[in-house]
Coordinates of C-alpha atoms in Angstrom, one line a residue:
Chain A
M452 CA 103.2 116.4 163.7
K453 CA 98.8 116.4 162.5
L454 CA 97.0 114.3 160.0
K455 CA 94.2 115.3 159.3
G456 CA 91.8 113.7 156.6
K457 CA 88.6 111.9 155.6
V458 CA 87.8 108.5 157.0
F459 CA 87.8 105.2 155.2
K460 CA 86.4 102.8 157.2
F461 CA 86.9 98.7 157.4
G462 CA 85.7 96.1 159.0
D463 CA 87.7 93.0 161.1
D464 CA 90.6 91.2 160.1
I465 CA 91.3 93.2 156.7
N466 CA 94.2 91.1 155.5
T467 CA 97.1 91.6 153.5
D468 CA 95.4 89.9 150.5
E469 CA 92.7 92.5 150.6
I470 CA 95.1 95.4 151.1
I471 CA 97.1 94.4 148.1
P472 CA 96.3 91.1 145.7
A473 CA 99.1 88.7 145.1
R474 CA 98.5 89.2 141.7
Y475 CA 100.1 92.9 141.8
L476 CA 103.2 91.1 143.8
N477 CA 105.6 91.3 140.9
T478 CA 106.8 94.1 141.2
S479 CA 108.1 96.3 144.2
D480 CA 107.3 99.9 142.7
P481 CA 105.3 101.8 145.6
D482 CA 103.3 103.9 143.0
E483 CA 102.3 101.3 140.9
L484 CA 101.3 100.1 144.4
A485 CA 99.6 102.2 145.4
R486 CA 97.2 102.0 142.2
H487 CA 95.7 98.9 143.7
C488 CA 95.7 99.4 147.5
M489 CA 92.9 97.9 149.4
E490 CA 91.2 96.5 145.8
D491 CA 89.9 93.1 147.1
A492 CA 88.3 95.0 150.2
D493 CA 87.0 98.1 148.4
P494 CA 87.4 97.9 144.1
G495 CA 86.3 101.9 144.3
F496 CA 89.0 103.1 147.0
V497 CA 92.1 104.0 145.0
K498 CA 89.9 106.4 143.2
R499 CA 87.6 108.2 146.2
K500 CA 90.5 108.6 148.3
Q501 CA 92.8 111.6 148.7
S502 CA 95.8 112.1 149.9
G503 CA 95.9 112.7 153.7
D504 CA 93.1 110.6 154.4
I505 CA 93.2 107.9 156.8
I506 CA 92.1 104.2 156.9
V507 CA 90.2 103.0 160.4
A508 CA 89.6 99.9 160.7
G509 CA 88.2 97.1 163.2
E510 CA 90.1 93.8 165.1
N511 CA 93.2 92.4 163.3
F512 CA 94.3 94.6 160.7
G513 CA 97.1 93.8 158.1
C514 CA 96.5 89.9 159.0
G515 CA 98.3 87.1 156.9
S516 CA 101.3 87.6 154.5
S517 CA 104.3 89.4 155.5
R518 CA 104.5 91.0 152.5
E519 CA 105.7 94.4 153.5
H520 CA 104.1 96.0 150.1
A521 CA 100.9 96.4 152.5
P522 CA 101.9 99.1 153.7
I523 CA 104.2 100.2 151.2
A524 CA 100.8 100.6 149.5
I525 CA 98.7 102.6 151.7
K526 CA 101.8 104.7 152.3
A527 CA 102.4 105.5 148.7
S528 CA 98.3 106.5 148.1
G529 CA 99.2 109.7 150.4
I530 CA 96.8 107.8 153.2
S531 CA 98.6 110.0 156.1
C532 CA 98.1 107.0 159.1
V533 CA 95.9 103.9 159.9
I534 CA 93.5 103.8 163.4
A535 CA 92.6 100.3 164.3
K536 CA 91.1 98.2 167.4
S537 CA 94.5 96.2 166.8
F538 CA 96.8 95.3 164.3
A539 CA 98.4 91.7 163.2
R540 CA 101.9 91.5 164.6
I541 CA 103.8 91.3 161.2
F542 CA 101.6 94.4 159.8
Y543 CA 102.5 96.1 162.8
R544 CA 106.0 96.0 162.7
N545 CA 106.0 96.4 158.8
A546 CA 104.7 99.8 159.4
I547 CA 107.0 101.1 162.3
N548 CA 109.7 99.6 160.2
I549 CA 109.2 101.8 156.9
G550 CA 107.3 104.5 159.1
L551 CA 103.7 104.5 158.2
P552 CA 102.4 105.8 161.1
I553 CA 99.3 103.2 162.7
F554 CA 97.3 103.9 166.1
T555 CA 95.9 101.2 167.9
C556 CA 92.6 103.0 169.6
P557 CA 89.6 100.8 169.8
A558 CA 87.3 103.5 171.1
A559 CA 88.2 106.2 168.3
A560 CA 87.8 102.8 165.8
L561 CA 84.5 102.7 166.7
A562 CA 83.9 106.3 167.3
L563 CA 85.3 107.4 163.8
K564 CA 82.6 106.5 160.9
Q565 CA 83.1 106.5 156.8
G566 CA 83.4 109.4 155.8
C567 CA 83.8 111.8 159.0
Q568 CA 86.7 114.2 159.0
A569 CA 89.6 113.4 161.7
A570 CA 92.4 114.8 162.9
V571 CA 95.8 112.6 164.9
D572 CA 98.5 114.4 166.2
A573 CA 101.3 111.9 166.0
N574 CA 103.6 113.0 168.0
N575 CA 101.2 112.0 171.2
G576 CA 98.9 109.6 169.8
T577 CA 95.7 111.8 170.4
I578 CA 92.9 111.7 167.9
S579 CA 90.0 114.0 167.4
K580 CA 86.6 113.5 165.1
S581 CA 86.1 117.2 163.8
G582 CA 83.1 119.0 165.4
Q583 CA 83.7 117.0 168.3
K584 CA 85.5 117.9 171.6
K585 CA 86.4 114.5 172.9
I586 CA 89.6 113.3 172.7
Y587 CA 90.8 109.6 172.0
Q588 CA 93.9 108.2 173.1
S589 CA 95.8 105.6 171.3
E590 CA 97.9 103.1 173.0
I591 CA 101.7 104.7 173.5
F592 CA 104.5 102.7 171.5
P593 CA 107.0 101.3 173.6
G594 CA 110.7 103.3 174.2
F595 CA 112.2 101.1 171.6
I596 CA 110.0 101.3 168.9
R597 CA 109.9 105.1 169.9
D598 CA 113.5 105.3 169.1
I599 CA 113.0 103.3 165.9
M600 CA 110.0 105.8 164.5
K601 CA 111.9 109.0 165.3
T602 CA 115.2 107.8 163.6
G603 CA 112.7 107.4 160.6
G604 CA 112.7 103.8 160.3
L605 CA 114.4 100.6 160.8
M606 CA 117.4 101.5 158.3
A607 CA 117.9 104.7 159.4
Y608 CA 118.2 103.2 163.0
A609 CA 120.7 100.6 161.6
R610 CA 122.4 103.8 159.7
K611 CA 122.5 106.0 162.7
S612 CA 123.7 102.6 165.4
K613 CA 126.5 101.6 162.7
Chain B
M181 CA 109.5 81.1 188.1
G182 CA 110.3 78.7 184.6
Y183 CA 110.8 79.2 180.9
T184 CA 108.8 78.2 178.1
V185 CA 110.9 76.7 175.0
G186 CA 110.5 79.8 172.9
E187 CA 111.3 82.4 176.1
K188 CA 115.0 80.0 176.5
I189 CA 116.0 80.5 173.1
L190 CA 115.0 84.0 172.6
L191 CA 117.0 84.6 176.2
A192 CA 120.1 82.4 174.8
H193 CA 119.9 84.5 171.6
A194 CA 119.7 87.9 173.4
P195 CA 123.1 89.3 174.5
G196 CA 123.6 90.4 177.9
A197 CA 120.0 89.7 178.8
K198 CA 120.3 87.4 182.1
S199 CA 116.1 87.4 182.2
I200 CA 113.6 88.0 180.1
A201 CA 109.9 88.0 180.3
P202 CA 106.6 88.4 178.2
G203 CA 106.6 92.3 176.8
D204 CA 110.2 92.4 176.4
F205 CA 111.8 94.4 173.6
I206 CA 115.0 92.5 172.6
M207 CA 117.7 93.2 169.7
A208 CA 118.3 89.3 169.3
K209 CA 121.2 87.7 167.6
V210 CA 119.4 85.2 164.5
D211 CA 121.2 81.9 163.5
F212 CA 119.5 82.0 159.9
C213 CA 117.5 84.5 157.9
F214 CA 116.0 83.9 154.2
G215 CA 113.7 85.8 151.5
N216 CA 111.7 84.6 148.3
D217 CA 111.4 86.4 145.5
I218 CA 108.3 88.6 146.5
T219 CA 109.9 89.9 149.7
A220 CA 113.7 89.8 148.9
P221 CA 114.0 92.1 146.0
I222 CA 112.4 94.7 148.5
A223 CA 115.0 93.2 151.3
I224 CA 117.9 94.0 148.7
Q225 CA 116.9 97.3 148.1
E226 CA 116.5 98.4 151.3
F227 CA 120.4 96.4 152.4
K228 CA 121.6 98.1 149.6
K229 CA 120.8 101.4 151.1
L230 CA 122.9 100.5 153.9
G231 CA 126.1 100.8 151.6
K232 CA 127.4 97.4 153.8
K233 CA 130.0 95.2 151.3
K234 CA 129.1 92.1 153.5
V235 CA 126.2 90.5 154.7
F236 CA 126.7 88.9 158.3
N237 CA 127.1 85.6 157.5
Q238 CA 127.2 84.2 153.9
K239 CA 126.0 80.9 154.9
R240 CA 123.4 81.5 157.1
I241 CA 121.0 83.4 154.2
A242 CA 118.7 81.5 152.0
L243 CA 117.4 83.6 148.9
I244 CA 114.3 81.2 147.7
P245 CA 112.6 82.0 144.4
D246 CA 109.9 79.8 145.2
H247 CA 106.5 82.2 144.8
F248 CA 106.1 82.9 141.1
L249 CA 108.9 80.3 139.9
P250 CA 109.2 79.0 137.2
A251 CA 108.3 82.8 136.2
K252 CA 105.1 83.4 135.4
D253 CA 105.5 86.6 133.4
M254 CA 108.6 88.9 132.4
R255 CA 108.1 91.2 136.0
S256 CA 108.3 88.0 138.3
A257 CA 111.6 86.7 136.0
N258 CA 113.2 90.4 136.9
Q259 CA 112.3 90.1 140.3
A260 CA 113.7 86.7 140.6
A261 CA 117.2 87.9 138.7
V262 CA 117.4 90.5 141.6
L263 CA 117.5 87.2 144.0
K264 CA 120.2 86.0 141.9
K265 CA 122.4 88.9 140.9
F266 CA 122.3 89.6 144.9
A267 CA 123.7 85.9 145.8
K268 CA 126.4 85.9 143.5
E269 CA 127.6 89.6 144.4
Y270 CA 127.4 89.0 148.0
G271 CA 128.6 85.2 147.9
I272 CA 125.0 83.8 149.7
V273 CA 125.6 79.9 149.5
N274 CA 121.8 79.2 149.8
Y275 CA 120.4 80.3 146.4
F276 CA 118.2 77.9 144.7
E277 CA 117.7 77.8 141.4
I278 CA 114.2 76.1 139.7
G279 CA 115.3 72.2 139.2
E280 CA 116.8 72.6 143.1
M281 CA 114.9 74.8 144.5
G282 CA 111.5 74.1 146.4
V283 CA 108.7 76.0 148.8
E284 CA 111.2 77.6 151.1
H285 CA 109.1 76.3 154.6
A286 CA 109.9 72.8 152.9
L287 CA 113.4 72.8 151.5
L288 CA 114.9 74.7 154.3
P289 CA 114.8 71.9 156.9
E290 CA 115.0 69.3 154.3
R291 CA 118.6 70.6 153.3
G292 CA 119.0 70.7 157.5
L293 CA 119.9 74.3 157.7
I294 CA 117.6 74.7 160.2
L295 CA 118.4 73.4 163.9
P296 CA 116.5 72.7 166.9
G297 CA 117.0 76.1 169.2
D298 CA 118.0 78.2 166.5
L299 CA 116.5 81.8 166.4
V300 CA 115.6 82.4 162.8
V301 CA 113.6 85.3 161.1
G302 CA 112.1 85.0 157.6
A303 CA 110.3 87.3 155.2
D304 CA 107.5 85.0 154.5
S305 CA 104.7 84.9 157.2
H306 CA 104.6 80.8 157.0
T307 CA 108.0 81.1 158.8
C308 CA 106.6 79.9 162.3
T309 CA 106.4 76.6 160.1
H310 CA 110.2 75.5 161.4
G311 CA 108.8 75.5 164.6
A312 CA 108.5 71.7 164.5
L313 CA 112.2 71.3 164.6
G314 CA 112.0 73.0 168.2
A315 CA 113.1 76.8 167.1
F316 CA 111.8 79.6 167.7
T317 CA 111.2 81.4 164.1
T318 CA 108.8 83.8 162.9
G319 CA 107.7 86.3 159.8
V320 CA 109.1 89.1 159.6
G321 CA 108.9 92.0 156.4
S322 CA 111.2 92.7 154.0
T323 CA 113.1 95.7 156.2
D324 CA 113.8 93.4 158.9
L325 CA 115.1 91.0 156.5
A326 CA 117.5 93.5 155.1
Y327 CA 118.4 94.9 158.9
A328 CA 118.8 90.7 159.8
M329 CA 121.5 90.2 156.8
A330 CA 123.2 93.3 157.4
T331 CA 123.5 93.0 161.3
G332 CA 122.7 89.5 161.8
Q333 CA 120.2 90.6 163.9
C334 CA 116.3 91.6 164.7
W335 CA 114.2 93.0 167.2
F336 CA 112.0 91.0 169.0
K337 CA 109.0 91.5 171.6
V338 CA 109.2 89.0 174.1
P339 CA 105.7 87.3 173.6
E340 CA 103.3 85.4 176.0
T341 CA 102.6 81.5 175.4
I342 CA 99.7 79.9 174.5
K343 CA 100.1 76.0 175.1
L344 CA 97.9 73.6 173.2
V345 CA 98.0 70.0 174.3
F346 CA 96.5 67.4 172.3
K347 CA 95.4 64.1 173.3
G348 CA 94.2 61.1 172.1
R349 CA 94.8 58.9 169.6
T350 CA 93.4 60.0 166.1
R351 CA 91.2 58.6 163.7
K352 CA 91.7 57.3 160.1
W353 CA 92.5 59.8 157.9
V354 CA 92.8 62.7 160.5
C355 CA 96.1 64.5 159.9
G356 CA 98.1 67.5 161.5
K357 CA 96.2 69.6 158.9
D358 CA 92.8 68.8 161.0
L359 CA 94.4 69.1 164.3
I360 CA 95.6 72.7 163.7
L361 CA 92.1 73.4 162.0
H362 CA 90.6 72.4 164.8
A363 CA 92.7 75.0 166.7
I364 CA 92.0 78.2 164.9
G365 CA 88.3 77.6 164.9
D366 CA 88.6 77.5 168.8
L367 CA 91.1 80.1 169.1
G368 CA 90.0 82.3 165.9
V369 CA 92.0 84.1 163.6
A370 CA 93.4 86.8 166.2
G371 CA 92.9 84.2 169.2
A372 CA 97.0 84.0 169.6
R373 CA 97.6 87.9 167.9
Y374 CA 101.2 88.6 169.3
K375 CA 101.5 85.5 171.2
S376 CA 103.5 81.9 171.0
L377 CA 101.9 78.8 170.4
E378 CA 103.3 75.7 172.2
I379 CA 101.7 72.8 170.7
T380 CA 102.2 69.7 172.8
G381 CA 100.5 66.2 173.9
D382 CA 100.7 62.6 173.8
T383 CA 98.9 62.9 169.9
I384 CA 102.2 65.4 168.9
D385 CA 104.6 62.8 170.0
Q386 CA 103.5 60.3 168.1
L387 CA 103.1 62.8 164.7
P388 CA 105.9 62.3 162.2
M389 CA 107.9 65.4 161.3
D390 CA 105.7 66.1 157.8
D391 CA 102.4 66.6 160.3
R392 CA 104.6 68.8 163.1
F393 CA 105.5 71.4 159.7
T394 CA 101.7 71.2 159.0
M395 CA 100.7 72.4 162.2
C396 CA 103.4 74.7 163.2
N397 CA 102.9 76.3 159.6
M398 CA 99.6 77.4 160.5
A399 CA 100.0 79.2 164.0
I400 CA 100.5 82.2 161.7
E401 CA 96.6 81.4 160.8
A402 CA 95.4 81.9 164.7
G403 CA 97.3 85.4 164.8
A404 CA 100.6 83.5 166.0
K405 CA 104.2 85.3 166.4
N406 CA 105.7 81.3 166.1
G407 CA 104.3 78.0 166.6
I408 CA 106.9 75.6 168.6
I409 CA 106.8 71.6 169.0
C410 CA 109.9 70.8 171.6
A411 CA 112.6 68.6 169.9
D412 CA 112.5 65.0 170.6
K413 CA 113.6 61.7 169.1
T414 CA 111.4 62.2 165.8
T415 CA 113.0 65.4 165.1
E416 CA 117.1 64.6 166.2
S417 CA 116.4 61.7 163.8
Y418 CA 115.2 63.9 160.9
V419 CA 117.2 66.8 161.5
K420 CA 120.7 64.4 162.0
K421 CA 119.7 62.8 158.7
A422 CA 118.8 65.9 157.0
V423 CA 122.0 67.3 158.0
R424 CA 124.1 64.1 156.6
K425 CA 122.2 63.4 153.5
Y426 CA 123.6 67.1 152.2
K427 CA 126.8 67.5 154.2
Q428 CA 125.8 70.6 156.0
Q429 CA 129.0 72.0 158.2
R430 CA 126.9 73.4 160.8
K431 CA 125.5 70.2 162.7
A432 CA 125.7 71.1 166.7
Y433 CA 122.5 72.2 168.1
K434 CA 120.8 72.6 171.4
V435 CA 117.6 71.3 172.5
Y436 CA 115.3 73.4 174.6
K437 CA 112.0 72.4 176.6
S438 CA 109.7 74.0 179.0
D439 CA 109.9 73.9 182.7
E440 CA 107.4 72.7 184.4
D441 CA 106.7 75.7 186.2
A442 CA 106.7 77.9 183.0
V443 CA 104.0 80.4 182.6
Y444 CA 101.0 80.1 180.0
A445 CA 98.4 83.2 178.9
D446 CA 96.4 80.3 178.3
V447 CA 96.7 76.5 178.5
R448 CA 93.7 74.5 175.9
E449 CA 93.1 71.0 175.7
Y450 CA 91.6 69.1 172.8
N451 CA 90.4 65.4 173.0
T452 CA 91.6 63.9 169.3
S453 CA 90.2 60.4 169.4
K454 CA 86.7 61.7 168.4
L455 CA 88.0 64.3 165.8
E456 CA 87.0 63.8 162.2
P457 CA 88.8 65.4 159.2
V458 CA 88.2 69.0 159.4
V459 CA 87.4 71.5 156.4
A460 CA 87.8 75.8 156.6
S461 CA 84.8 77.1 154.9
P462 CA 85.5 80.5 153.1
H463 CA 86.5 83.0 153.7
L464 CA 88.9 82.3 157.0
P465 CA 90.8 79.5 158.3
S466 CA 89.0 79.7 161.1
N467 CA 85.5 78.5 159.8
A468 CA 87.1 75.3 160.7
L469 CA 84.0 72.5 160.5
P470 CA 84.1 68.6 160.6
I471 CA 83.7 67.4 157.5
S472 CA 80.4 65.7 158.2
E473 CA 78.9 68.9 158.4
L474 CA 79.5 70.1 154.9
K475 CA 77.0 69.2 152.7
N476 CA 77.0 68.6 148.9
I477 CA 79.6 71.8 148.1
K478 CA 80.6 71.5 144.6
I479 CA 83.9 72.6 143.4
N480 CA 86.0 73.2 140.2
Q481 CA 89.3 72.3 141.7
A482 CA 91.1 70.5 144.0
V483 CA 95.2 71.7 144.8
I484 CA 97.2 69.3 146.5
G485 CA 100.5 71.3 147.4
S486 CA 102.1 74.6 149.3
C487 CA 104.0 74.5 152.6
T488 CA 101.5 73.6 154.5
N489 CA 100.9 70.1 152.8
G490 CA 103.1 69.5 149.6
R491 CA 105.4 67.1 151.6
I492 CA 105.9 63.3 151.0
S493 CA 103.5 62.0 153.4
D494 CA 100.9 64.3 151.8
L495 CA 101.5 63.2 148.5
K496 CA 101.5 59.5 150.0
Q497 CA 98.0 60.0 151.0
A498 CA 96.4 61.6 148.2
A499 CA 97.8 58.5 146.0
A500 CA 96.1 56.4 148.6
V501 CA 93.0 57.9 148.1
L502 CA 93.5 58.1 144.0
K503 CA 94.8 55.1 142.9
N504 CA 92.6 53.1 140.4
R505 CA 89.8 56.2 140.8
K506 CA 89.1 59.0 138.3
V507 CA 89.2 63.2 139.1
D508 CA 85.3 64.2 138.2
P509 CA 85.2 65.1 134.8
N510 CA 84.0 68.3 135.8
T511 CA 86.6 69.1 138.4
R512 CA 90.5 69.6 138.3
L513 CA 93.1 68.7 140.2
I514 CA 96.4 70.0 140.6
I515 CA 98.9 68.8 142.5
I516 CA 102.4 70.6 143.4
P517 CA 105.5 68.6 145.6
A518 CA 106.8 70.9 147.6
T519 CA 110.4 70.3 146.5
Q520 CA 112.6 68.7 144.0
A521 CA 113.4 66.1 146.4
I522 CA 110.0 65.2 147.1
Y523 CA 109.1 65.4 143.3
K524 CA 111.6 62.6 142.8
E525 CA 110.6 60.6 145.1
A526 CA 106.5 60.7 144.4
V527 CA 108.2 59.5 141.0
Q528 CA 110.1 56.9 142.4
E529 CA 106.7 55.3 144.5
G530 CA 104.8 55.8 141.7
Y531 CA 102.5 58.5 143.2
A532 CA 103.3 60.7 140.0
E533 CA 101.9 57.5 138.2
T534 CA 98.7 57.2 140.3
F535 CA 98.1 61.0 139.8
I536 CA 98.6 60.9 136.0
K537 CA 96.4 57.9 135.4
A538 CA 93.8 59.4 137.7
G539 CA 93.5 62.5 135.4
A540 CA 95.3 65.1 137.7
V541 CA 98.3 67.3 136.7
F542 CA 101.2 66.6 138.6
C543 CA 103.5 70.1 138.4
T544 CA 107.0 71.3 139.4
P545 CA 107.6 73.0 142.9
S546 CA 106.1 76.1 143.4
C547 CA 104.1 77.9 145.6
G548 CA 101.7 78.3 142.7
P549 CA 98.5 78.9 143.0
C550 CA 98.2 79.2 146.9
L551 CA 98.8 83.1 147.0
G552 CA 97.1 83.1 143.1
G553 CA 100.6 83.6 141.9
H554 CA 100.0 81.1 138.8
M555 CA 99.6 77.3 137.8
G556 CA 95.6 77.6 138.6
I557 CA 93.7 80.6 139.3
L558 CA 90.4 80.7 140.1
S559 CA 87.6 82.6 137.7
E560 CA 84.6 84.2 139.1
G561 CA 82.4 81.9 141.6
E562 CA 84.7 79.2 141.1
V563 CA 85.0 77.2 144.3
A564 CA 88.1 75.0 145.4
I565 CA 89.4 73.1 148.2
A566 CA 92.7 73.2 148.5
T567 CA 95.7 72.1 151.4
T568 CA 96.9 75.4 151.5
N569 CA 96.8 77.5 154.3
R570 CA 94.6 80.2 153.6
N571 CA 90.8 81.1 152.1
F572 CA 91.0 84.6 152.3
V573 CA 89.2 86.8 150.0
G574 CA 90.4 86.5 146.4
R575 CA 93.5 84.0 147.7
M576 CA 93.7 82.2 144.6
G577 CA 92.3 84.1 142.0
H578 CA 89.2 86.2 141.8
P579 CA 87.9 88.3 144.3
K580 CA 84.3 86.3 144.0
S581 CA 85.9 82.6 144.0
F582 CA 85.9 80.4 147.2
V583 CA 88.6 78.4 149.2
Y584 CA 87.9 75.5 151.1
L585 CA 91.1 74.3 153.2
S586 CA 91.6 70.4 154.2
N587 CA 93.7 67.9 154.5
P588 CA 95.4 65.9 151.4
A589 CA 93.0 63.1 151.4
I590 CA 90.1 65.0 151.6
A591 CA 91.0 67.2 148.5
A592 CA 91.6 63.8 146.7
A593 CA 88.3 62.3 147.7
S594 CA 87.0 65.5 146.9
A595 CA 88.4 66.0 143.7
V596 CA 87.1 62.4 142.7
K597 CA 83.2 62.7 144.0
G598 CA 83.3 66.6 142.4
K599 CA 82.6 67.8 145.7
V600 CA 83.4 68.1 149.2
A601 CA 84.0 64.8 150.3
H602 CA 85.4 61.9 152.7
P603 CA 87.6 59.2 151.2
A604 CA 84.7 56.7 152.8
D605 CA 82.5 58.0 150.5
L606 CA 84.0 56.7 147.4

């Protein structure tokens, strides 16, 4: 699967309260959560982003709460994937469990600038910047995680192994 | 090569595994799992997709509508109703209606539902709180909870462990909150990312359970997967009392201790004898400074409560500061006991009267304003001091509001002064 889109850049320690503030957590509806995606980190984000665009962030993306609403909001807003220097632990597993593609790649997170075009090959985790030849290799997921991702998330995995 | 307490618990719960090492991925059996009115509705929706007629164990699941309850609006009421309906339909014993309900991480230990040596997952990041019982407990997402409710299992990456050793006798007004804020200030908000925090030392040996819960509660604020304190006499007497009081059938537990030759990714020592109360400034819990370094910070609101500091000893501390004093006329003080049992005890002990006479409001148990839910949301530009666990942008309300984190005595003293203050300043 190839993912292509414009880069929206964020800093370190972007927490789940910024990704989807708790004031919107009285619903679990993905479309409604998507309307407030990244609201407290960048209030104009939802208006400017387009389907397929890519979030690029620094260290510890998604720290804080366990709310699965955070990766759900990002996925439902049409963002194709998140590239970061590192991810907070619960966000990392939530993204895997619900099928939001995430890539840990400090070099790409540094090289990709706000507004540039990026391309990601979700199959092998390679990342490139439009107009440049350099290929950035993101961390390879362990076999166990790849199995969950291949079957389409944890629930699909559960149905299969039932 | 030896094991840490956390590794021993994970190994004991991984069927077929003969050994374990950090970095291993395991599918492990959980002893207990739970969710709340924010996370459980998605878990229930995912669970239903599996078409299972039964949960893995009706007694080992808890559904706790604590975040937006008593329902703050119609949609929150709808979310809570999902939990109640599911609990009834699937015969889940541990559903707690308001009147019995408390903040999950205070309620479950109080009821004797989590025991030493347990492996527990909760769809809430502060599930690490229960590590104070000598259990391995960690926060997961809703889909993980759905999987655990269906299969009694969860996938884990075995974490490396950082050992925190607290040595010395603490000074007056310094409690578990100050110790953990100090450590988070040292580690940073990502310093223990993916790792386990094992909390030890002679300071901890002397620490009451309430303070131990506070410390493990905030392990996540350093990015940790879990926080754990090996069970000792204090833990065992707490657990036995809780199990007896609530007539829990599950009584047997196992106490695990770290081996002498266990391997740690890092060991950090803290001398607690000179430590002052610690306050974390906006907008990260790691912005931790001794209170004497914070000068003239005016506040609009103080909040005492939450899964971090809403227990009876927290309210006792606040009452000791507020006795025969008045809250500053320009400041609001909101006090929220974490559970109904704590509420009752606060009334019986006279703390509730002290609070009301001081001009505070004394609320029903709820997560309330901690995560900007209800019962004390901040407006633009307002500043609060809170005994809660996070001071991220917008956490307690407006994205342009500010939260300082402290222990209950500091929050109470600050409410009296109308600015960040130490009880000795009163």
